[in-house]
Amino acid sequence: MGRFMSRYFRDKEGYHLGEAPKDRTYIKINANESPYPPSPAVLEVLTEKLLTTQNLYADPKSTELTQAVADYYHIRQEQVFADSGSDVILAYCLLAFGSGRGGFCFPDVTYNFYKTFSTFFGLQAQEIPLKEDFSICVDDYCNCGCNVLLANPNAPTGLKISLADVERIAAANPNHLVIIDEAYVDYGNESCVPLLDRCHNLLVIQTLSKSRSLAGARIGFAISCAENIEDLFQMKAAFNPDSINSISQALGCAAMRDTAYMHQCVGKIIRTREKVRTALLQRGFHVLESHTNFLFFEPVGLSAQALYLALKQEGVLVRYYDQPRICTYIRMSIGTEEQMRTVLAKIDKVLLHCCKPRAAIVSPYASCQTRIEAN
Ligand SMILES: *Cc1c(COP(=O)(O)O)cnc(C)c1O
């Protein structure tokens, strides 16, 4: 660390991205990226005209992109805010709506960025424990006295709550904002965007990084009432008014308009996901149901950490979390059918070579240390 880093930030840790080593070719299923390329329509927007106009700043309002989102959800364009990835939109939201206003509450097991942002921005953060089975206790988020931030479906668990539950939470917190992060909504949940007519304290965030196969282009959007969207523009104007570049705007617009392709990719992922889930259950693993493009499971016969390391040796990158409650679990994104066949074969190879007797499934509450030593 340099000498000039502010003391305020010195001891704060950023978000840990899924690793991306370059020493060999890996099957990379640790960041929930789509294994499929973007829509063919996306490839067509890369015209000479788009490239020769790179001397100009992009449209700061992302007019065409926000219109494409508005058309998809049958809402008004004033209700849409786009920026370069949903992470930065989350950052704006936490700052704009959380600072000086009690911060946000969110589950103890969820997208780690929520805590990272809260810590960096010096916001109050209330972590509410999920139930033992990792489901969300909806009552915990009713009248909780602060803003609410929920990923639905949740990550890394893959579990979801219903639209009725979202509505109940919004109704029970009339003087606070309820943010629903729908990064995985296309893989098995209904969007709560239609609730916006009735719930004026609701703000929905989505990304084109997962179901629209555009993680590299960095595009996310927020949907809420026009007033909240104006507030986000005010935040953006203070940080990076032209953040979303013109190439990404054009790519995102084309991807948003190709609903058929998105459904086709999502359909393939869901079919593969259910096959892989069945295969893991057959191996005695404890696998949560999934409404996303990943599976969250507890291996049997070796620790999650051991499986993560062994798979890396085998050229497969999965996500292991060295943190309380979930250190006995692996999060594995769903790749192509062929990739997942390979991954299952690698898992079997690892299981065969790990001669230790089958360990009993340990409760997610067991401390990491005991679990790892026991294996
Ligand atoms: C992937 C993910 C995001 C981030 O998406 P970007 O648009 O790529 O920044 C946000 N929230 C959750 C829950 C995610 O899993």
Tab-separated table of C-alpha atoms and ligand atoms in Angstrom:
chain	number	residue	atom	x	y	z
A	1	MET	CA	0.000	0.000	0.000
A	2	GLY	CA	1.262	3.470	-0.857
A	3	ARG	CA	1.829	6.167	1.719
A	4	PHE	CA	-0.973	8.353	0.507
A	5	MET	CA	-3.983	6.060	0.810
A	6	SER	CA	-6.584	7.635	3.048
A	7	ARG	CA	-6.694	6.024	6.458
A	8	TYR	CA	-10.432	5.636	5.980
A	9	PHE	CA	-9.977	3.150	3.134
A	10	ARG	CA	-6.766	1.428	4.278
A	11	ASP	CA	-8.297	-1.514	6.066
A	12	LYS	CA	-11.291	-1.918	3.757
A	13	GLU	CA	-11.437	-4.848	1.397
A	14	GLY	CA	-13.001	-4.719	-2.056
A	15	TYR	CA	-15.184	-7.355	-3.639
A	16	HIS	CA	-13.448	-10.615	-4.555
A	17	LEU	CA	-14.126	-11.408	-8.200
A	18	GLY	CA	-14.124	-14.998	-9.391
A	19	GLU	CA	-10.509	-15.800	-10.301
A	20	ALA	CA	-9.474	-15.730	-13.959
A	21	PRO	CA	-6.017	-17.357	-14.195
A	22	LYS	CA	-4.416	-17.334	-17.636
A	23	ASP	CA	-1.887	-20.164	-17.193
A	24	ARG	CA	-4.033	-22.633	-19.128
A	25	THR	CA	-7.495	-23.013	-20.630
A	26	TYR	CA	-10.080	-23.574	-17.936
A	27	ILE	CA	-13.740	-24.402	-18.033
A	28	LYS	CA	-14.674	-21.182	-16.275
A	29	ILE	CA	-17.868	-21.698	-14.345
A	30	ASN	CA	-17.127	-19.418	-11.394
A	31	ALA	CA	-18.689	-16.072	-12.391
A	32	ASN	CA	-22.134	-17.022	-13.699
A	33	GLU	CA	-21.298	-15.819	-17.176
A	34	SER	CA	-23.286	-17.201	-20.085
A	35	PRO	CA	-21.467	-19.948	-21.993
A	36	TYR	CA	-23.253	-18.786	-25.154
A	37	PRO	CA	-22.206	-15.865	-27.366
A	38	PRO	CA	-24.415	-12.760	-27.569
A	39	SER	CA	-27.337	-12.676	-29.998
A	40	PRO	CA	-26.389	-12.598	-33.711
A	41	ALA	CA	-28.169	-9.217	-33.813
A	42	VAL	CA	-25.518	-7.894	-31.418
A	43	LEU	CA	-22.742	-8.779	-33.847
A	44	GLU	CA	-24.455	-6.795	-36.602
A	45	VAL	CA	-24.346	-3.446	-34.783
A	46	LEU	CA	-20.555	-3.314	-34.937
A	47	THR	CA	-20.567	-1.231	-38.099
A	48	GLU	CA	-17.896	0.983	-39.546
A	49	LYS	CA	-20.117	3.961	-38.690
A	50	LEU	CA	-20.141	3.032	-35.019
A	51	LEU	CA	-16.366	2.682	-34.991
A	52	THR	CA	-15.628	5.861	-36.951
A	53	THR	CA	-17.782	7.908	-34.542
A	54	GLN	CA	-15.751	6.843	-31.509
A	55	ASN	CA	-14.234	10.335	-31.532
A	56	LEU	CA	-17.526	11.581	-30.066
A	57	TYR	CA	-18.881	11.141	-26.548
A	58	ALA	CA	-21.693	8.670	-26.185
A	59	ASP	CA	-25.311	9.654	-25.553
A	60	PRO	CA	-25.284	10.277	-21.763
A	61	LYS	CA	-28.965	9.313	-21.541
A	62	SER	CA	-28.499	6.007	-23.431
A	63	THR	CA	-31.727	6.897	-25.218
A	64	GLU	CA	-32.006	3.870	-27.511
A	65	LEU	CA	-30.953	1.389	-24.864
A	66	THR	CA	-33.348	2.719	-22.217
A	67	GLN	CA	-36.111	2.763	-24.848
A	68	ALA	CA	-35.403	-0.896	-25.642
A	69	VAL	CA	-35.702	-1.731	-21.922
A	70	ALA	CA	-38.893	0.343	-21.648
A	71	ASP	CA	-40.376	-1.480	-24.650
A	72	TYR	CA	-39.471	-4.879	-23.204
A	73	TYR	CA	-41.223	-4.117	-19.909
A	74	HIS	CA	-44.030	-1.911	-21.300
A	75	ILE	CA	-43.063	1.036	-19.139
A	76	ARG	CA	-42.080	4.646	-19.803
A	77	GLN	CA	-38.515	5.518	-20.743
A	78	GLU	CA	-38.339	7.982	-17.816
A	79	GLN	CA	-38.539	4.928	-15.572
A	80	VAL	CA	-35.258	3.466	-16.842
A	81	PHE	CA	-31.673	4.282	-15.904
A	82	ALA	CA	-28.777	2.502	-17.614
A	83	ASP	CA	-25.131	2.412	-16.665
A	84	SER	CA	-22.017	0.342	-17.195
A	85	GLY	CA	-22.976	-2.733	-15.217
A	86	SER	CA	-25.467	-3.161	-12.432
A	87	ASP	CA	-22.709	-3.055	-9.810
A	88	VAL	CA	-22.165	0.666	-10.333
A	89	ILE	CA	-25.930	1.222	-10.248
A	90	LEU	CA	-26.031	-0.612	-6.922
A	91	ALA	CA	-23.241	1.683	-5.710
A	92	TYR	CA	-25.205	4.789	-6.725
A	93	CYS	CA	-28.337	3.434	-5.069
A	94	LEU	CA	-26.632	2.656	-1.787
A	95	LEU	CA	-25.048	6.105	-1.700
A	96	ALA	CA	-28.059	8.049	-2.922
A	97	PHE	CA	-30.714	6.320	-0.864
A	98	GLY	CA	-28.742	4.883	2.025
A	99	SER	CA	-26.356	7.518	3.334
A	100	GLY	CA	-27.745	9.482	6.241
A	101	ARG	CA	-30.914	7.426	6.005
A	102	GLY	CA	-30.096	4.295	7.978
A	103	GLY	CA	-28.474	2.325	5.172
A	104	PHE	CA	-29.846	-0.976	3.900
A	105	CYS	CA	-30.659	-4.356	5.340
A	106	PHE	CA	-29.930	-7.509	3.365
A	107	PRO	CA	-29.469	-11.240	4.040
A	108	ASP	CA	-26.299	-12.515	5.718
A	109	VAL	CA	-25.784	-14.782	2.717
A	110	THR	CA	-26.212	-12.811	-0.489
A	111	TYR	CA	-24.265	-10.943	-3.170
A	112	ASN	CA	-21.119	-9.864	-1.300
A	113	PHE	CA	-21.033	-6.498	-3.023
A	114	TYR	CA	-23.893	-5.230	-0.827
A	115	LYS	CA	-21.687	-5.441	2.228
A	116	THR	CA	-18.617	-4.170	0.378
A	117	PHE	CA	-20.433	-1.028	-0.757
A	118	SER	CA	-21.967	-0.442	2.665
A	119	THR	CA	-18.535	-0.727	4.290
A	120	PHE	CA	-16.749	1.506	1.787
A	121	PHE	CA	-19.433	4.157	1.932
A	122	GLY	CA	-19.625	4.079	5.726
A	123	LEU	CA	-23.316	3.154	5.641
A	124	GLN	CA	-25.166	1.322	8.317
A	125	ALA	CA	-25.822	-2.230	7.202
A	126	GLN	CA	-28.098	-4.714	8.845
A	127	GLU	CA	-27.371	-8.310	7.924
A	128	ILE	CA	-30.417	-10.473	8.487
A	129	PRO	CA	-29.724	-14.221	8.795
A	130	LEU	CA	-31.408	-16.453	6.246
A	131	LYS	CA	-33.280	-19.431	7.656
A	132	GLU	CA	-31.292	-22.603	8.188
A	133	ASP	CA	-32.278	-23.866	4.715
A	134	PHE	CA	-31.077	-20.537	3.228
A	135	SER	CA	-34.591	-19.376	2.410
A	136	ILE	CA	-35.559	-15.776	3.110
A	137	CYS	CA	-37.885	-15.124	6.041
A	138	VAL	CA	-40.156	-12.487	4.486
A	139	ASP	CA	-41.416	-11.246	7.855
A	140	ASP	CA	-37.861	-10.189	8.754
A	141	TYR	CA	-38.040	-7.560	6.007
A	142	CYS	CA	-41.416	-6.139	6.984
A	143	ASN	CA	-41.330	-2.934	9.080
A	144	CYS	CA	-37.586	-3.304	9.485
A	145	GLY	CA	-36.946	0.447	9.854
A	146	CYS	CA	-34.425	0.775	7.036
A	147	ASN	CA	-34.132	0.381	3.287
A	148	VAL	CA	-34.227	-3.183	1.974
A	149	LEU	CA	-31.916	-4.750	-0.591
A	150	LEU	CA	-32.671	-8.253	-1.855
A	151	ALA	CA	-31.322	-10.269	-4.730
A	152	ASN	CA	-34.262	-12.239	-6.129
A	153	PRO	CA	-33.416	-14.961	-7.000
A	154	ASN	CA	-30.727	-14.740	-4.352
A	155	ALA	CA	-27.058	-15.436	-4.997
A	156	PRO	CA	-25.199	-17.626	-4.210
A	157	THR	CA	-28.126	-19.709	-2.956
A	158	GLY	CA	-30.231	-19.671	-6.145
A	159	LEU	CA	-33.470	-19.507	-4.117
A	160	LYS	CA	-36.290	-17.069	-4.820
A	161	ILE	CA	-39.234	-15.351	-3.182
A	162	SER	CA	-42.573	-14.789	-4.914
A	163	LEU	CA	-43.945	-11.566	-6.371
A	164	ALA	CA	-46.556	-11.555	-3.596
A	165	ASP	CA	-43.728	-11.594	-1.043
A	166	VAL	CA	-41.954	-8.701	-2.767
A	167	GLU	CA	-45.210	-6.749	-2.721
A	168	ARG	CA	-45.708	-7.524	0.956
A	169	ILE	CA	-42.213	-6.266	1.781
A	170	ALA	CA	-42.711	-3.074	-0.243
A	171	ALA	CA	-46.103	-2.436	1.372
A	172	ALA	CA	-44.693	-2.993	4.859
A	173	ASN	CA	-41.937	-0.380	4.379
A	174	PRO	CA	-43.823	2.591	2.908
A	175	ASN	CA	-41.207	5.117	4.014
A	176	HIS	CA	-38.184	3.168	2.861
A	177	LEU	CA	-36.844	2.070	-0.484
A	178	VAL	CA	-36.979	-1.615	-1.436
A	179	ILE	CA	-34.389	-2.581	-4.044
A	180	ILE	CA	-34.744	-5.908	-5.829
A	181	ASP	CA	-31.645	-7.071	-7.704
A	182	GLU	CA	-32.975	-9.262	-10.502
A	183	ALA	CA	-29.656	-10.305	-12.048
A	184	TYR	CA	-30.982	-13.874	-12.458
A	185	VAL	CA	-34.674	-13.226	-13.000
A	186	ASP	CA	-34.754	-14.628	-16.558
A	187	TYR	CA	-33.690	-18.090	-15.330
A	188	GLY	CA	-36.770	-18.865	-13.333
A	189	ASN	CA	-38.595	-16.010	-11.684
A	190	GLU	CA	-41.088	-13.346	-12.587
A	191	SER	CA	-39.834	-9.790	-12.612
A	192	CYS	CA	-41.409	-7.476	-10.060
A	193	VAL	CA	-41.416	-4.577	-12.563
A	194	PRO	CA	-45.241	-4.832	-12.956
A	195	LEU	CA	-45.545	-4.065	-9.219
A	196	LEU	CA	-44.120	-0.578	-9.788
A	197	ASP	CA	-47.591	0.795	-10.570
A	198	ARG	CA	-48.699	-0.050	-7.049
A	199	CYS	CA	-45.406	0.084	-5.128
A	200	HIS	CA	-43.788	3.494	-5.485
A	201	ASN	CA	-40.951	2.600	-3.124
A	202	LEU	CA	-39.705	-0.220	-5.319
A	203	LEU	CA	-36.555	-0.076	-7.456
A	204	VAL	CA	-35.533	-2.991	-9.681
A	205	ILE	CA	-32.005	-3.593	-10.941
A	206	GLN	CA	-31.095	-5.891	-13.806
A	207	THR	CA	-28.014	-6.701	-15.848
A	208	LEU	CA	-27.219	-7.792	-19.388
A	209	SER	CA	-24.229	-9.733	-18.045
A	210	LYS	CA	-25.994	-13.029	-17.485
A	211	SER	CA	-29.040	-14.020	-19.574
A	212	ARG	CA	-28.131	-11.594	-22.389
A	213	SER	CA	-24.544	-12.896	-22.708
A	214	LEU	CA	-22.930	-9.430	-22.459
A	215	ALA	CA	-20.804	-9.502	-19.292
A	216	GLY	CA	-17.834	-8.010	-21.134
A	217	ALA	CA	-19.807	-5.053	-22.475
A	218	ARG	CA	-20.777	-3.886	-18.948
A	219	ILE	CA	-24.447	-2.931	-19.123
A	220	GLY	CA	-26.994	-2.804	-16.335
A	221	PHE	CA	-30.196	-0.893	-15.740
A	222	ALA	CA	-32.537	0.222	-12.994
A	223	ILE	CA	-36.306	0.594	-13.210
A	224	SER	CA	-38.342	2.646	-10.761
A	225	CYS	CA	-40.587	5.710	-10.663
A	226	ALA	CA	-39.288	8.660	-12.718
A	227	GLU	CA	-38.293	10.579	-9.552
A	228	ASN	CA	-35.949	7.832	-8.339
A	229	ILE	CA	-34.477	7.549	-11.842
A	230	GLU	CA	-33.766	11.305	-11.829
A	231	ASP	CA	-31.919	10.843	-8.545
A	232	LEU	CA	-29.719	8.175	-10.129
A	233	PHE	CA	-28.918	10.542	-13.020
A	234	GLN	CA	-27.865	13.107	-10.433
A	235	MET	CA	-25.460	10.597	-8.873
A	236	LYS	CA	-24.092	9.605	-12.273
A	237	ALA	CA	-23.604	13.277	-13.218
A	238	ALA	CA	-21.273	13.637	-10.235
A	239	PHE	CA	-19.186	10.538	-10.951
A	240	ASN	CA	-19.072	9.532	-14.587
A	241	PRO	CA	-21.726	11.152	-16.781
A	242	ASP	CA	-20.613	9.338	-19.970
A	243	SER	CA	-19.865	6.044	-18.310
A	244	ILE	CA	-21.632	3.732	-20.712
A	245	ASN	CA	-19.774	3.865	-24.004
A	246	SER	CA	-21.494	4.075	-27.375
A	247	ILE	CA	-20.438	0.595	-28.476
A	248	SER	CA	-21.922	-0.967	-25.359
A	249	GLN	CA	-25.097	1.084	-25.736
A	250	ALA	CA	-25.574	-0.263	-29.252
A	251	LEU	CA	-24.749	-3.857	-28.244
A	252	GLY	CA	-27.109	-3.645	-25.274
A	253	CYS	CA	-29.932	-2.251	-27.346
A	254	ALA	CA	-29.672	-5.095	-29.869
A	255	ALA	CA	-29.511	-7.693	-27.071
A	256	MET	CA	-32.573	-6.252	-25.299
A	257	ARG	CA	-34.547	-6.387	-28.532
A	258	ASP	CA	-33.741	-10.052	-29.261
A	259	THR	CA	-36.031	-11.676	-26.728
A	260	ALA	CA	-36.273	-14.918	-28.704
A	261	TYR	CA	-32.533	-15.492	-28.536
A	262	MET	CA	-32.462	-14.784	-24.805
A	263	HIS	CA	-35.249	-17.313	-24.217
A	264	GLN	CA	-33.443	-19.858	-26.369
A	265	CYS	CA	-30.223	-19.537	-24.324
A	266	VAL	CA	-32.093	-19.517	-21.013
A	267	GLY	CA	-34.023	-22.635	-22.063
A	268	LYS	CA	-30.794	-24.491	-22.787
A	269	ILE	CA	-29.258	-23.408	-19.470
A	270	ILE	CA	-32.324	-24.520	-17.505
A	271	ARG	CA	-32.384	-27.944	-19.176
A	272	THR	CA	-28.677	-28.445	-18.507
A	273	ARG	CA	-29.042	-27.128	-14.953
A	274	GLU	CA	-31.714	-29.661	-14.060
A	275	LYS	CA	-29.691	-32.540	-15.539
A	276	VAL	CA	-26.600	-31.500	-13.595
A	277	ARG	CA	-28.642	-31.061	-10.422
A	278	THR	CA	-30.002	-34.594	-10.771
A	279	ALA	CA	-26.488	-35.921	-11.381
A	280	LEU	CA	-25.134	-34.198	-8.268
A	281	LEU	CA	-28.047	-35.475	-6.167
A	282	GLN	CA	-27.294	-38.998	-7.451
A	283	ARG	CA	-23.775	-38.596	-6.093
A	284	GLY	CA	-25.259	-37.915	-2.678
A	285	PHE	CA	-24.488	-34.207	-2.735
A	286	HIS	CA	-26.821	-31.757	-1.061
A	287	VAL	CA	-27.986	-29.460	-3.866
A	288	LEU	CA	-30.283	-26.490	-3.394
A	289	GLU	CA	-33.002	-25.991	-5.970
A	290	SER	CA	-32.022	-23.286	-8.427
A	291	HIS	CA	-33.889	-20.515	-10.195
A	292	THR	CA	-30.678	-19.141	-11.677
A	293	ASN	CA	-27.847	-20.136	-14.035
A	294	PHE	CA	-25.840	-21.749	-11.236
A	295	LEU	CA	-26.106	-24.534	-8.669
A	296	PHE	CA	-25.196	-24.222	-5.011
A	297	PHE	CA	-24.268	-27.533	-3.447
A	298	GLU	CA	-22.513	-29.254	-0.603
A	299	PRO	CA	-20.277	-32.112	-1.746
A	300	VAL	CA	-20.024	-35.369	0.186
A	301	GLY	CA	-16.847	-37.373	0.599
A	302	LEU	CA	-14.553	-34.361	0.545
A	303	SER	CA	-14.762	-30.778	1.690
A	304	ALA	CA	-15.965	-27.993	-0.570
A	305	GLN	CA	-12.515	-26.462	-0.409
A	306	ALA	CA	-10.875	-29.745	-1.398
A	307	LEU	CA	-13.278	-30.166	-4.312
A	308	TYR	CA	-12.690	-26.582	-5.450
A	309	LEU	CA	-8.896	-27.111	-5.409
A	310	ALA	CA	-9.058	-30.517	-7.084
A	311	LEU	CA	-11.313	-29.206	-9.852
A	312	LYS	CA	-8.939	-26.311	-10.439
A	313	GLN	CA	-6.140	-28.861	-10.906
A	314	GLU	CA	-8.413	-30.541	-13.431
A	315	GLY	CA	-8.928	-27.287	-15.316
A	316	VAL	CA	-12.349	-26.366	-13.927
A	317	LEU	CA	-12.917	-23.116	-12.033
A	318	VAL	CA	-15.825	-23.087	-9.593
A	319	ARG	CA	-16.582	-20.687	-6.759
A	320	TYR	CA	-15.690	-21.521	-3.165
A	321	TYR	CA	-16.479	-19.113	-0.344
A	322	ASP	CA	-14.239	-19.056	2.682
A	323	GLN	CA	-16.913	-17.438	4.800
A	324	PRO	CA	-19.277	-18.438	7.597
A	325	ARG	CA	-22.319	-20.599	6.854
A	326	ILE	CA	-21.359	-21.353	3.239
A	327	CYS	CA	-17.794	-22.669	3.466
A	328	THR	CA	-19.085	-26.208	2.968
A	329	TYR	CA	-20.694	-25.218	-0.351
A	330	ILE	CA	-19.628	-24.771	-3.954
A	331	ARG	CA	-21.282	-22.434	-6.433
A	332	MET	CA	-21.059	-23.723	-9.969
A	333	SER	CA	-22.315	-21.812	-13.014
A	334	ILE	CA	-24.074	-23.766	-15.732
A	335	GLY	CA	-21.996	-24.019	-18.880
A	336	THR	CA	-22.863	-25.752	-22.130
A	337	GLU	CA	-24.175	-29.316	-22.088
A	338	GLU	CA	-20.766	-30.518	-23.253
A	339	GLN	CA	-18.824	-28.502	-20.670
A	340	MET	CA	-21.021	-29.846	-17.891
A	341	ARG	CA	-20.565	-33.431	-19.045
A	342	THR	CA	-16.833	-32.881	-18.764
A	343	VAL	CA	-17.207	-31.249	-15.351
A	344	LEU	CA	-19.273	-34.162	-14.013
A	345	ALA	CA	-16.637	-36.605	-15.280
A	346	LYS	CA	-13.949	-34.549	-13.503
A	347	ILE	CA	-15.987	-34.545	-10.303
A	348	ASP	CA	-16.258	-38.336	-10.506
A	349	LYS	CA	-12.529	-38.612	-11.080
A	350	VAL	CA	-11.840	-36.450	-8.017
A	351	LEU	CA	-14.308	-38.449	-5.900
A	352	LEU	CA	-12.673	-41.705	-6.982
A	353	HIS	CA	-9.220	-40.469	-6.029
A	354	CYS	CA	-10.277	-39.131	-2.701
A	355	CYS	CA	-10.032	-42.315	-0.677
A	356	LYS	CA	-11.382	-40.828	2.538
A	357	PRO	CA	-14.600	-42.436	3.796
A	358	ARG	CA	-17.785	-40.554	2.987
A	359	ALA	CA	-18.241	-37.792	5.511
A	360	ALA	CA	-21.700	-37.134	6.860
A	361	ILE	CA	-23.326	-33.972	5.571
A	362	VAL	CA	-22.446	-31.327	8.095
A	363	SER	CA	-24.898	-28.556	8.856
A	364	PRO	CA	-24.037	-25.249	7.217
A	365	TYR	CA	-23.637	-23.863	10.717
A	366	ALA	CA	-20.639	-26.055	11.474
A	367	SER	CA	-17.526	-23.925	11.653
A	368	CYS	CA	-15.356	-23.954	8.555
A	369	GLN	CA	-12.341	-25.094	10.461
A	370	THR	CA	-13.944	-28.251	11.828
A	371	ARG	CA	-15.336	-29.116	8.438
A	372	ILE	CA	-12.035	-28.730	6.646
A	373	GLU	CA	-10.041	-30.596	9.265
A	374	ALA	CA	-12.599	-33.399	9.308
A	375	ASN	CA	-11.765	-34.015	5.687
B	1	LIG	C1	-23.656	-10.686	-11.603
B	1	LIG	C2	-24.435	-9.926	-10.597
B	1	LIG	C3	-24.509	-8.537	-10.634
B	1	LIG	C4	-23.543	-7.733	-11.445
B	1	LIG	O1	-23.829	-7.544	-12.705
B	1	LIG	P1	-22.994	-6.537	-13.618
B	1	LIG	O2	-24.089	-5.889	-14.396
B	1	LIG	O3	-22.096	-7.384	-14.424
B	1	LIG	O4	-22.267	-5.532	-12.766
B	1	LIG	C5	-25.332	-7.887	-9.741
B	1	LIG	N1	-26.037	-8.561	-8.814
B	1	LIG	C6	-25.965	-9.891	-8.716
B	1	LIG	C7	-26.745	-10.594	-7.664
B	1	LIG	C8	-25.152	-10.609	-9.589
B	1	LIG	O5	-25.028	-11.925	-9.458
